[in-house]
XYZ file of C-alpha atoms in Angstrom:
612
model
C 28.463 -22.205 31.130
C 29.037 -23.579 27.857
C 32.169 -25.867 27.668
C 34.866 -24.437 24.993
C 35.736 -27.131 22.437
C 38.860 -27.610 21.062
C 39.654 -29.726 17.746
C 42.478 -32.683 16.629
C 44.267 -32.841 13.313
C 42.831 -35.147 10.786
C 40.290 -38.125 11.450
C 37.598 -39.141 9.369
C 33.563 -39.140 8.935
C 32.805 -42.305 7.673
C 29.301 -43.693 7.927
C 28.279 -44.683 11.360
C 25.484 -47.729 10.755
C 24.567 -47.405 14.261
C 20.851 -46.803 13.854
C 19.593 -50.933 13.527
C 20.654 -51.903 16.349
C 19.605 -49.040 18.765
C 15.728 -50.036 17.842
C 15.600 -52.249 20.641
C 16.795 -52.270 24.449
C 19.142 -54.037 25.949
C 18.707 -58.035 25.941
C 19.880 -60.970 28.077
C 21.222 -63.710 26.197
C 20.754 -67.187 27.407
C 23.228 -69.597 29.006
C 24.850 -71.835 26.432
C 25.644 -75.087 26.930
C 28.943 -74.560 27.424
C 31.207 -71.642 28.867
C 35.491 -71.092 27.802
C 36.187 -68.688 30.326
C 39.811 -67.298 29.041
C 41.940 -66.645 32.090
C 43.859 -64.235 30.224
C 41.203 -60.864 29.220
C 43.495 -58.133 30.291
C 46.765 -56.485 29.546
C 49.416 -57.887 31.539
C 49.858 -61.238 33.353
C 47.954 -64.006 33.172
C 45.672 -65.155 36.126
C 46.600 -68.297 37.830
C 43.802 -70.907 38.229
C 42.198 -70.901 41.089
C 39.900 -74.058 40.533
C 39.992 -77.618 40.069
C 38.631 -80.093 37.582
C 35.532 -81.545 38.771
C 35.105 -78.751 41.175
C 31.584 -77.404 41.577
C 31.583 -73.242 41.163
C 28.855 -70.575 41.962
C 27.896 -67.353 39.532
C 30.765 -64.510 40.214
C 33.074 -66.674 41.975
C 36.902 -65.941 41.394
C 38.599 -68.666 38.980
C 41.756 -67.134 38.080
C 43.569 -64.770 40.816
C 45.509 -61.953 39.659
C 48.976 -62.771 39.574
C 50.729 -59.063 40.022
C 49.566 -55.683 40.072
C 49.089 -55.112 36.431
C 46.615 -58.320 35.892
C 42.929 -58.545 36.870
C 40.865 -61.786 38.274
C 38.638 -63.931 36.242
C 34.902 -65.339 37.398
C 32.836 -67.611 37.103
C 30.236 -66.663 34.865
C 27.078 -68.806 35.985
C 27.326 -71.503 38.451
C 28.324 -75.418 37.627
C 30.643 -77.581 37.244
C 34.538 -77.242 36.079
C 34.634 -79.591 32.996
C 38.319 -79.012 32.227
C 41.378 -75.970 32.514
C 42.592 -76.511 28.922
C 43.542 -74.669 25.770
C 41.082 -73.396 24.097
C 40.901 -70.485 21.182
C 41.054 -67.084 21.530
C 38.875 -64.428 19.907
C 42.309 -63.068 18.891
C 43.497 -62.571 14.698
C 45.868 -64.867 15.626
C 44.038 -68.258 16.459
C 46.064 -69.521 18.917
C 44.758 -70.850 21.799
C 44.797 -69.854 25.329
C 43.885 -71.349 28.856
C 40.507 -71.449 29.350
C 38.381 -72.323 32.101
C 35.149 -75.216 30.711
C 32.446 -74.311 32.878
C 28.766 -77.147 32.460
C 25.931 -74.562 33.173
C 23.566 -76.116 36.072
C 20.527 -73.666 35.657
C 20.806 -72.295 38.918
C 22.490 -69.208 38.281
C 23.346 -69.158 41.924
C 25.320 -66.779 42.842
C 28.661 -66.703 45.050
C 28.271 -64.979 48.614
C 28.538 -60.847 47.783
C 30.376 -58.445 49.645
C 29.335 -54.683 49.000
C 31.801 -52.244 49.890
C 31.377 -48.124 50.763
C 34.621 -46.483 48.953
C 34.108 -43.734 51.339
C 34.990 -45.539 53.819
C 37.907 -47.657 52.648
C 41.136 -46.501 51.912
C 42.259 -46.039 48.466
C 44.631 -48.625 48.179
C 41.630 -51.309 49.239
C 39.391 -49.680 46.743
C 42.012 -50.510 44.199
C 42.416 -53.968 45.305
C 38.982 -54.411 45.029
C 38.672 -53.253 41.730
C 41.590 -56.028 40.627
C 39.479 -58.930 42.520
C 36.646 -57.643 40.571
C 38.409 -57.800 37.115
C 37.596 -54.457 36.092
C 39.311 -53.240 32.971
C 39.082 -50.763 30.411
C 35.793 -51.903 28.442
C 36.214 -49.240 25.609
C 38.229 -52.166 23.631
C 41.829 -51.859 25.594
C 41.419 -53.835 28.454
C 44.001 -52.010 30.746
C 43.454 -53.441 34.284
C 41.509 -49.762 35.514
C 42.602 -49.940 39.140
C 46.336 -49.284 37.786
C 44.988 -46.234 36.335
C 43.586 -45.086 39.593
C 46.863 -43.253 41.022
C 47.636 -39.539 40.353
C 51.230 -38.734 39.172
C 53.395 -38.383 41.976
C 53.371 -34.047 42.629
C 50.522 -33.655 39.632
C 46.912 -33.174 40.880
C 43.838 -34.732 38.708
C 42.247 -31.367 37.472
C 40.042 -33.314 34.775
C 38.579 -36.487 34.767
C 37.231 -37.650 31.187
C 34.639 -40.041 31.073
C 34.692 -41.558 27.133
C 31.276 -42.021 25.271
C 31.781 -41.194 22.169
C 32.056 -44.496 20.530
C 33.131 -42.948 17.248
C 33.730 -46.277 15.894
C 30.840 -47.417 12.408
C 28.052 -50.225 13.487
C 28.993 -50.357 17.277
C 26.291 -48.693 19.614
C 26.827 -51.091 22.960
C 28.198 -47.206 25.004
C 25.147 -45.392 23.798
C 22.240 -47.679 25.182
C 24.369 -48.228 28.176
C 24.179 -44.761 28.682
C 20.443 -44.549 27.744
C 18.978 -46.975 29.906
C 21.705 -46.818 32.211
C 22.854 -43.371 32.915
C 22.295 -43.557 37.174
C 24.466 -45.834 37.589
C 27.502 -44.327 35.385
C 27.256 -41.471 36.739
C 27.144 -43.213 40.032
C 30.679 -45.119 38.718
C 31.894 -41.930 38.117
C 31.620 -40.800 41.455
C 33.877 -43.741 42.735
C 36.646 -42.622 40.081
C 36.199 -39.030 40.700
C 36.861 -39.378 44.672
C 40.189 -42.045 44.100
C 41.431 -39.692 41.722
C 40.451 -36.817 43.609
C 39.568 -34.828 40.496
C 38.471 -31.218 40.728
C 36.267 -31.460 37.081
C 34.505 -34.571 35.785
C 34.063 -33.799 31.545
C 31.603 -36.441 30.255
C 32.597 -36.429 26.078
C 29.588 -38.474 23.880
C 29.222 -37.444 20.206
C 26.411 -35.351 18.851
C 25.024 -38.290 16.954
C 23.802 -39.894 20.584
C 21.375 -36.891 21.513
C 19.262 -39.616 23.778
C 22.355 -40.338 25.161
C 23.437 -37.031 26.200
C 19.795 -36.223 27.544
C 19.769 -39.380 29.476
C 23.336 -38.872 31.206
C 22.224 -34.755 31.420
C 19.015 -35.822 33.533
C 20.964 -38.797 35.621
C 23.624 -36.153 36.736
C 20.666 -33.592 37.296
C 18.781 -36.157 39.509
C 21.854 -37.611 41.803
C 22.942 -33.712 42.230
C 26.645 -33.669 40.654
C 28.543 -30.841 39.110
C 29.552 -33.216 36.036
C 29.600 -32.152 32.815
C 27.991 -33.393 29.619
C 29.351 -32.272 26.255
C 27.989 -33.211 23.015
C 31.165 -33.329 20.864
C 31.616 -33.326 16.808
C 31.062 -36.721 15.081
C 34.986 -36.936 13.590
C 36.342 -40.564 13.810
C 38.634 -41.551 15.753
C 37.484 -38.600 18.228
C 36.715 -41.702 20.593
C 40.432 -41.773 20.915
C 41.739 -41.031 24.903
C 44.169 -38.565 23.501
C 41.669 -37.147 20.846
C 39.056 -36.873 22.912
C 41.329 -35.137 25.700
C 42.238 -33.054 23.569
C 38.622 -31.868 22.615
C 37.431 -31.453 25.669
C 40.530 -29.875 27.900
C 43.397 -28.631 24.961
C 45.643 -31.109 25.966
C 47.923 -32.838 23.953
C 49.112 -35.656 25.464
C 53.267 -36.345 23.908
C 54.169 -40.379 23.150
C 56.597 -40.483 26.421
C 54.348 -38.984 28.884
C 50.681 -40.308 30.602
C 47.862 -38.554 30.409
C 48.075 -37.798 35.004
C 51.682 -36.137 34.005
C 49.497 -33.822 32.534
C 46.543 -33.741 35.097
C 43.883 -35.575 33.199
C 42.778 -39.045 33.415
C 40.326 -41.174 31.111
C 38.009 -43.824 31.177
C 35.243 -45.279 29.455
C 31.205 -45.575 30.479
C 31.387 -48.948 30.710
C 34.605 -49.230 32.907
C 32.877 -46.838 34.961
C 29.769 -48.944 35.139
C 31.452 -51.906 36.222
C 33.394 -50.752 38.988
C 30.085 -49.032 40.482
C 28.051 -52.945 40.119
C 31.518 -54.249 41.441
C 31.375 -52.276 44.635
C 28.337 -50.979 45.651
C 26.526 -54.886 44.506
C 30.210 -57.080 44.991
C 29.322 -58.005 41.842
C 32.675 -58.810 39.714
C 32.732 -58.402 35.727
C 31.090 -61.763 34.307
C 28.959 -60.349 31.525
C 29.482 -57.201 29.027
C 27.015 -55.316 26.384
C 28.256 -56.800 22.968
C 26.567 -55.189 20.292
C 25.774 -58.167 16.837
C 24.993 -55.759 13.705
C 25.965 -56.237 10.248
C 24.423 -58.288 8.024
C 22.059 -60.030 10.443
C 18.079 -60.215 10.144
C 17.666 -58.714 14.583
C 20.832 -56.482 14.832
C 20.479 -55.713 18.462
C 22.676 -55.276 21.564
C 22.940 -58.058 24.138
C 23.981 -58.208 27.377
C 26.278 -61.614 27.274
C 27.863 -63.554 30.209
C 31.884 -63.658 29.481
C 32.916 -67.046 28.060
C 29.925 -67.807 25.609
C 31.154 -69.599 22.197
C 31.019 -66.815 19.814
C 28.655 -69.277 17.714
C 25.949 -68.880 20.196
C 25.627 -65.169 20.180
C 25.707 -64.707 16.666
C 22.942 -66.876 16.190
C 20.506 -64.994 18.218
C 21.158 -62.253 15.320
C 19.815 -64.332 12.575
C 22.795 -64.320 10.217
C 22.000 -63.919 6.412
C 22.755 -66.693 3.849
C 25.301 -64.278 2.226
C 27.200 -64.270 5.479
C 30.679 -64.954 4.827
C 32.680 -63.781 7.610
C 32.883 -62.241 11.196
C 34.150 -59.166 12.284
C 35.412 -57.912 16.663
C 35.409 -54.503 17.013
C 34.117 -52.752 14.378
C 35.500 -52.125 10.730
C 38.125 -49.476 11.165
C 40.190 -50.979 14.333
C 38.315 -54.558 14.106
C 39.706 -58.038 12.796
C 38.143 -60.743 11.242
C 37.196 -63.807 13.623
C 38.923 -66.834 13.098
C 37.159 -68.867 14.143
C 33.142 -68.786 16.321
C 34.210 -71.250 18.599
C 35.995 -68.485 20.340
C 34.234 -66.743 23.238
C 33.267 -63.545 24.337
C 35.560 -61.728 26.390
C 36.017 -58.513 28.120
C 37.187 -56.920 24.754
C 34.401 -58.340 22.699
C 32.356 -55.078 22.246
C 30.857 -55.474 18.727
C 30.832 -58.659 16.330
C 29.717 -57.292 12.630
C 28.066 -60.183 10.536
C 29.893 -59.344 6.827
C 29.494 -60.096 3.304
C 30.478 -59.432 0.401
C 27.576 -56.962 -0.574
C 27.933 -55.144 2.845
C 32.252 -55.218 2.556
C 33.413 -55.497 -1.115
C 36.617 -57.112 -1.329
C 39.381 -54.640 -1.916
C 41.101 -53.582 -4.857
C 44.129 -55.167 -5.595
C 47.102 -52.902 -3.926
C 48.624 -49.870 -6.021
C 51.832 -48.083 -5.797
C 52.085 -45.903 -3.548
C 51.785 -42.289 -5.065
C 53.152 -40.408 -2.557
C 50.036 -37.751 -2.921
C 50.191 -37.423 1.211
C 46.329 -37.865 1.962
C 47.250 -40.191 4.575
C 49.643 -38.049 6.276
C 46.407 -35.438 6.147
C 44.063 -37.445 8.350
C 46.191 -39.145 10.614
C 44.771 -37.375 14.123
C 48.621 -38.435 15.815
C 50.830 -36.372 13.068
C 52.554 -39.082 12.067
C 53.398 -39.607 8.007
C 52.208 -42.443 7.191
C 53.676 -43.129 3.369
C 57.138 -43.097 5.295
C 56.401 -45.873 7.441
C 54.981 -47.229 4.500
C 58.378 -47.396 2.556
C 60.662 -48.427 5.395
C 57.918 -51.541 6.672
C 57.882 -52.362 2.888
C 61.773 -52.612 2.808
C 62.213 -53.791 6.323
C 64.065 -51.023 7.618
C 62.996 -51.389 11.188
C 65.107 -48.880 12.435
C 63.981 -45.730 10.352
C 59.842 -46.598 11.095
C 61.157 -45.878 14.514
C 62.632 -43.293 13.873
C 59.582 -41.934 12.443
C 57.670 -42.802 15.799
C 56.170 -46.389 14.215
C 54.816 -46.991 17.893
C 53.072 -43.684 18.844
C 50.766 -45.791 16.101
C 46.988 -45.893 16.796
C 46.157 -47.975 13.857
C 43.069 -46.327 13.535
C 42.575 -47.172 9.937
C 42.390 -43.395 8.880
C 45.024 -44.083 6.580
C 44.219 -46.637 4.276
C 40.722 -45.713 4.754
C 41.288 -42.893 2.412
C 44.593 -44.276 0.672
C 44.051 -43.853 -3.222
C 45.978 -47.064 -4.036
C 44.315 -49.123 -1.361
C 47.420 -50.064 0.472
C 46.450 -52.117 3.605
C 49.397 -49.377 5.622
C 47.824 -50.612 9.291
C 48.894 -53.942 8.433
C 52.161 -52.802 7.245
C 52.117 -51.012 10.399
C 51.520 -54.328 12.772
C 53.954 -56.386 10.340
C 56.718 -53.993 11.182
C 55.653 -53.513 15.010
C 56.114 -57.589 15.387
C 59.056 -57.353 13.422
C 60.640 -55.390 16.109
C 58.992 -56.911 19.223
C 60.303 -60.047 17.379
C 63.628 -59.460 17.391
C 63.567 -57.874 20.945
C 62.775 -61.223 22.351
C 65.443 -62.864 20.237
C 67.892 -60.136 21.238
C 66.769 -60.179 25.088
C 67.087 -64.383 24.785
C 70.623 -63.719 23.148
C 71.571 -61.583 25.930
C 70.413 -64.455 28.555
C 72.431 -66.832 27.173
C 75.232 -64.853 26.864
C 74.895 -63.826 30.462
C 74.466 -67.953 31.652
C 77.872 -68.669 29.446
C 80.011 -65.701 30.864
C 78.326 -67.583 34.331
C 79.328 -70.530 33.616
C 82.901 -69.518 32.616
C 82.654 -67.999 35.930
C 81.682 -71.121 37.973
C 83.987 -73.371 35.987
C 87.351 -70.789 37.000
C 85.616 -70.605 40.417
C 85.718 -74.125 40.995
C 89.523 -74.746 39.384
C 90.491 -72.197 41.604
C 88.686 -73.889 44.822
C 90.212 -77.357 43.759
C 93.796 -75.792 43.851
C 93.215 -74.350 46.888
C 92.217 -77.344 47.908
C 95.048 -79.040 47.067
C 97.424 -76.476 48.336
C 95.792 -76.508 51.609
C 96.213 -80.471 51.737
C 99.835 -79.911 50.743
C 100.868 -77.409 53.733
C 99.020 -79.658 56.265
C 100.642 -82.648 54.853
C 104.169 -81.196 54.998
C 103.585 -79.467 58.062
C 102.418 -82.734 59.659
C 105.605 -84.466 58.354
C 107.967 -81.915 59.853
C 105.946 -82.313 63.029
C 106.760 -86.303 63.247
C 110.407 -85.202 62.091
C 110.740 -82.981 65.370
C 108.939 -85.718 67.262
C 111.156 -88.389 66.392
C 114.657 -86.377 67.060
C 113.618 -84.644 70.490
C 114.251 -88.642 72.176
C 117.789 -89.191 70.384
C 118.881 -86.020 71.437
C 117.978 -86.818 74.857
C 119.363 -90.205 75.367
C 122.858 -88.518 73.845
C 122.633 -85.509 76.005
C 122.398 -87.820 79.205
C 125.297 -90.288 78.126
C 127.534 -86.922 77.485
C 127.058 -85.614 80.053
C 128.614 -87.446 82.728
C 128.386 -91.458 83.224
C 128.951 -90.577 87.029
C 125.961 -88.895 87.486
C 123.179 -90.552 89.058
C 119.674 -91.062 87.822
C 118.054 -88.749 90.282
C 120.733 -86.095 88.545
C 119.641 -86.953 84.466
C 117.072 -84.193 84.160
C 119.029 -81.496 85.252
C 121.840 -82.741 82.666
C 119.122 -83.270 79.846
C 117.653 -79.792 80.691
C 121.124 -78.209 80.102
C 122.061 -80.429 77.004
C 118.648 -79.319 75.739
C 119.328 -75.540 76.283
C 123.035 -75.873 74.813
C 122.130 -77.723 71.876
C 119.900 -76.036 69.006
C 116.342 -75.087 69.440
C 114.389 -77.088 67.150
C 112.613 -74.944 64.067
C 109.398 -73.309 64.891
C 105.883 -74.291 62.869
C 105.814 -71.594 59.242
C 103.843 -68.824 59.934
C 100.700 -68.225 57.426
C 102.343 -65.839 54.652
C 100.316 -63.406 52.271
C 99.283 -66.160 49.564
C 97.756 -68.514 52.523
C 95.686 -66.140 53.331
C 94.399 -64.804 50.352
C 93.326 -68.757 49.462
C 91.404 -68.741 52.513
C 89.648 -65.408 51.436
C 88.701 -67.222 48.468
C 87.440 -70.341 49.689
C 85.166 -68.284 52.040
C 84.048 -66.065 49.334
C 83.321 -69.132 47.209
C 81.410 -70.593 49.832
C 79.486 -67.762 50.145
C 78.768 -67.328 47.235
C 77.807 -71.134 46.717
C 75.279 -70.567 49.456
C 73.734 -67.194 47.302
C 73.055 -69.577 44.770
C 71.344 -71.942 46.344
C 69.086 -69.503 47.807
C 68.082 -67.572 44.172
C 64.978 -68.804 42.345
C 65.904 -70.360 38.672
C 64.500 -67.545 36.251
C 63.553 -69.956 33.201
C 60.296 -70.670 34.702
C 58.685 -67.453 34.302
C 55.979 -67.769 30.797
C 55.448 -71.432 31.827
C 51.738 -72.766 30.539
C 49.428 -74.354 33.172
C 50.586 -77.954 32.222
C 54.171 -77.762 32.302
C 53.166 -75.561 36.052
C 51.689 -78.399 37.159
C 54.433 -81.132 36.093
C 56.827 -78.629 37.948
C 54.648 -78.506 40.996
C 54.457 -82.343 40.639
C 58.242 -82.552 40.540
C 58.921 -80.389 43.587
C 56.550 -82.291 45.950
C 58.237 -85.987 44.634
C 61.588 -84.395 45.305
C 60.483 -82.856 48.607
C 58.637 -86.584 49.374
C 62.242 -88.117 48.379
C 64.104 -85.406 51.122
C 61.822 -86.328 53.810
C 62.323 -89.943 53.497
C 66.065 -89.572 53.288
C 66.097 -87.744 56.898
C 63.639 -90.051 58.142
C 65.957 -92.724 57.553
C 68.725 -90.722 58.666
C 67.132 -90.233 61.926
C 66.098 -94.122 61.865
C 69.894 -95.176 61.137
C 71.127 -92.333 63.780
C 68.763 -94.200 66.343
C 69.394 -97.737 65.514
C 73.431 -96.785 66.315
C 72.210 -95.045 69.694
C 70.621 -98.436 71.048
C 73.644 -100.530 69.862
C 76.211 -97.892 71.274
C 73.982 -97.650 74.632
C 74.485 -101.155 75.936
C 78.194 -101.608 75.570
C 78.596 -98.451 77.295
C 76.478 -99.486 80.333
C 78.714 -103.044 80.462
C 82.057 -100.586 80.196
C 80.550 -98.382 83.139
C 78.831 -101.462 85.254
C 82.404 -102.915 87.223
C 83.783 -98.961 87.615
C 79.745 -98.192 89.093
C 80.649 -101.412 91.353
């Protein structure tokens, strides 16, 4: 039965340029000299290091461990030696650095001890654990840790599964010879996905300009007997999109607020799909990816490239032209330029485009906007683009939100067919880190408004303590006077009683006399009873307490986007402070025992004549 199609407003055809580098199969790159293995390739935390300096590693082994749910592990991408955990750049538009892991090749390749797993006969939740260790993530370009994905909505069911190989993006073709030479074992993949998810359909989307792909992943589900389906779907950029292409293939439309599983559909890309089958049924983790080199290269090709190899390396097996001038991740509608090839490749790094000049003329100089609303006609998420224009222009953060700024692709449709070449993406980004911008400053304001209003708090807190304090000293001291007071008159009144009395009385006869004085003259006044405010000061110095003991026990919260260095000086701090502690009760103890044996003898001396 022929699967009924369904379109998305706007997108683009530009040319694809995918043909040179499909001529070939898939290649191996060599080891380089040197691997930067980034412990950061994912959305969400940062892995911790799991290595040492000097430490020797094996192919696959796990040097950064996932540090929450929404992270994924980093490997060892060949075996050697650990050169250094330093800063090192990113293949990021940004240039800054992050920690890396230095990694000396030692021409083994030997790989770390392998642990295949059936996810048939795991739980789900180890499957997904799994998955993390393995560092599987979204390969399609988003990196989105894919065993987070792997839960239904709570009281949805998974009717459709969408497996993405489209790859609608110009010059990159790393999905489609994945899928040619490949296809078993994505379909395979898809298997694993399909049974976690518990999906009733499996929708396989690839564009009509793959046709070897489709008849390769058509013949792979044919031969290990699934009910999956393959659909050749229109060339229309950005139909590679999750939400465009669930949207083709189902007639979904998935809103800004909501996930795709609120909705009953999940999707994920070949390559994800790949990985997580060589993850489980080899225990192989993610240490190498299918980076496609095209542009303006003399071999445009696709290689098959262990994760951490300087970006240098790679591009030379390509054969860059003299007219070279720049380098391009990603491809040229969503891609940025490289800044620098030092940088490595990570799990992101899906196509690097050699440009020049002749191949990417440099743009016009920017026109005014003319408010003819082309942009607004291809933009496949509705959004109007000439708007956010205007208010990113004049910095009026509030109204691009307004007009949904962040339900954003930045696609490139827009200034791909903007008359007066306006750059509106990076309008776009400018105003999106605008606004994350002054989130941070405005969450970092709120902090430190919260730790003065504490520290108002602690500072009454502890004036109140100190004149409790000092009341409490106060009552005992006047209470302790009056007591001597008492004590001091009891024996006058005594000695008069018995002289009153009667001088004929005899001695034996005093008590009785002092006993009836005592009862005739007045009683003496009994100790003040606690009133209201006593014990509402004692309330308070207990709550105080209390609450001094709470904050001893909570965590400081300043130490939470620490780097590795200032980690480690903390670490270092906490074990000379905890050295310092143990030496103080050791010489405690050693003080507490010298007084014992001094203490011990006299005792013995006291004791000896009453023993006797």
């Amino acid at each position: 039965m022929l699967q009924r199609l369904f379109s998305f407003k706007g997108g683009v055809k530009p040319q694809t340029h995918k043909t040179p580098s499909v001529q070939e199969p898939i290649a191996v790159a060599p080891l380089p000299s040197r691997l930067y293995v980034p412990l950061h390739q994912s959305i969400g935390g940062v892995a911790n290091p799991l290595v040492e300096v000097g430490e020797r590693v094996r192919k696959g082994q796990a040097i950064g461990g996932a540090d929450a749910w929404l992270s994924a592990a980093a490997h060892a991408s060949t075996s050697g030696r650990v050169l250094a955990i330093e800063e090192h750049v990113a293949a990021h538009p940004s240039g800054l650095p992050t920690l890396s892991v230095v990694i000396e090749p030692d021409g083994r390749d030997e790989w770390v001890e392998r642990s295949p797993l059936d996810h048939r006969s795991l739980p789900p939740e180890r499957i997904r654990e799994a998955l993390r260790d393995a560092g599987v993530v979204g390969l399609g370009g988003a990196v989105f840790p894919s065993h987070a994905k792997l839960t239904a909505a709570a009281g949805v069911a998974v009717e459709e599964l969408v497996i993405n190989g489209a790859e609608c993006e110009p010059y990159m073709s790393c999905d489609d010879v994945l899928m040619r030479e490949r296809a078993e074992e994505v379909v395979r993949g898809i298997a694993i996905f399909r049974d976690l998810l518990a999906a009733r359909r499996v929708l396989i989307g690839i564009e009509d300009n793959k046709p070897e792909a489709v008849a390769a992943m058509q013949q792979a589900v044919q031969d290990v007997g699934e009910d999956y389906q393959v659909v050749a779907v229109p060339t229309r950029y950005p139909a590679g999109g999750a939400k465009q292409l669930i949207r083709v293939l189902t007639g979904k439309e998935v809103p800004a607020s909501k996930r795709s599983t609120e909705l009953g559909v999940q999707c994920f890309n070949v390559g994800t799909v790949y990985s997580a089958y060589r993850a489980l049924a080899f225990g192989e983790p993610v240490i190498s990816r299918i980076v496609t080199l095209a542009g303006n290269l003399e071999r445009p090709r696709n290689w098959e490239v262990r994760l951490g190899t300087p970006l240098r390396d790679l591009v030379a097996l390509g054969g860059p032209k003299a007219d070279t001038d720049r380098y391009l991740m990603g491809g040229p509608m969503m891609g940025f330029a490289l800044p620098s090839l030092d940088a490595p490749v990570v799990k992101a790094s899906n196509c690097i485009i050699a440009a020049s000049p002749t191949l990417f003329a440099p743009s016009p100089p920017e026109m005014p906007c003319i408010r003819c609303g082309a942009c607004a006609e291809v933009c496949p998420h509705e959004l109007q683009p000439f708007e956010l224009y205007w208010f990113s222009r004049a910095r009026n953060f509030g109204k691009t939100q307004e007009y949904h700024l962040f339900d954003c692709i930045e696609c490139g449709c827009c200034s791909y067919v903007c008359p007066s070449h306006i750059p509106l993406v990076q309008y776009f980004r400018f105003a999106k880190s605008e606004i994350w911008s002054r989130e941070r400053e405005k969450k970092g304001a709120d902090a430190a408004k919260a730790r003065f209003e504490l520290r108002n708090a602690r500072e009454e807190r502890e004036q109140a303590e100190k004149a409790a304090r000092l009341a409490k000293g106060a009552a005992a001291r006047a209470a302790e006077k009056q007591a001597r007071a008492v004590a001091a008159v009891e024996p006058a009144v005594a000695d008069s009683a018995f002289s009153v009395a009667s001088p004929q009385l005899k001695p034996a006869d005093a008590p009785a006399a002092v006993a009836s004085t005592a009862l005739a003259s007045p009683a003496p006044p009994e100790a003040p009873e606690l009133d209201a405010e006593a014990i509402k000061k004692a309330t308070i110095v207990a709550a105080m307490e209390r609450a001094r003991a709470q904050r001893a026990a909570v965590q400081p919260r300043n130490t939470d986007q620490l780097t590795f260095e200032q980690k480690r000086q903390l670490a270092a701090v906490d074990a000379r402070r905890a050295a310092l502690q143990a030496e103080e009760r050791e010489g405690a103890a050693e003080a507490g025992a010298a007084r014992a044996s001094v203490e011990t003898p006299k005792q013995v001396e006291k004791q000896g004549p009453m023993a006797e």
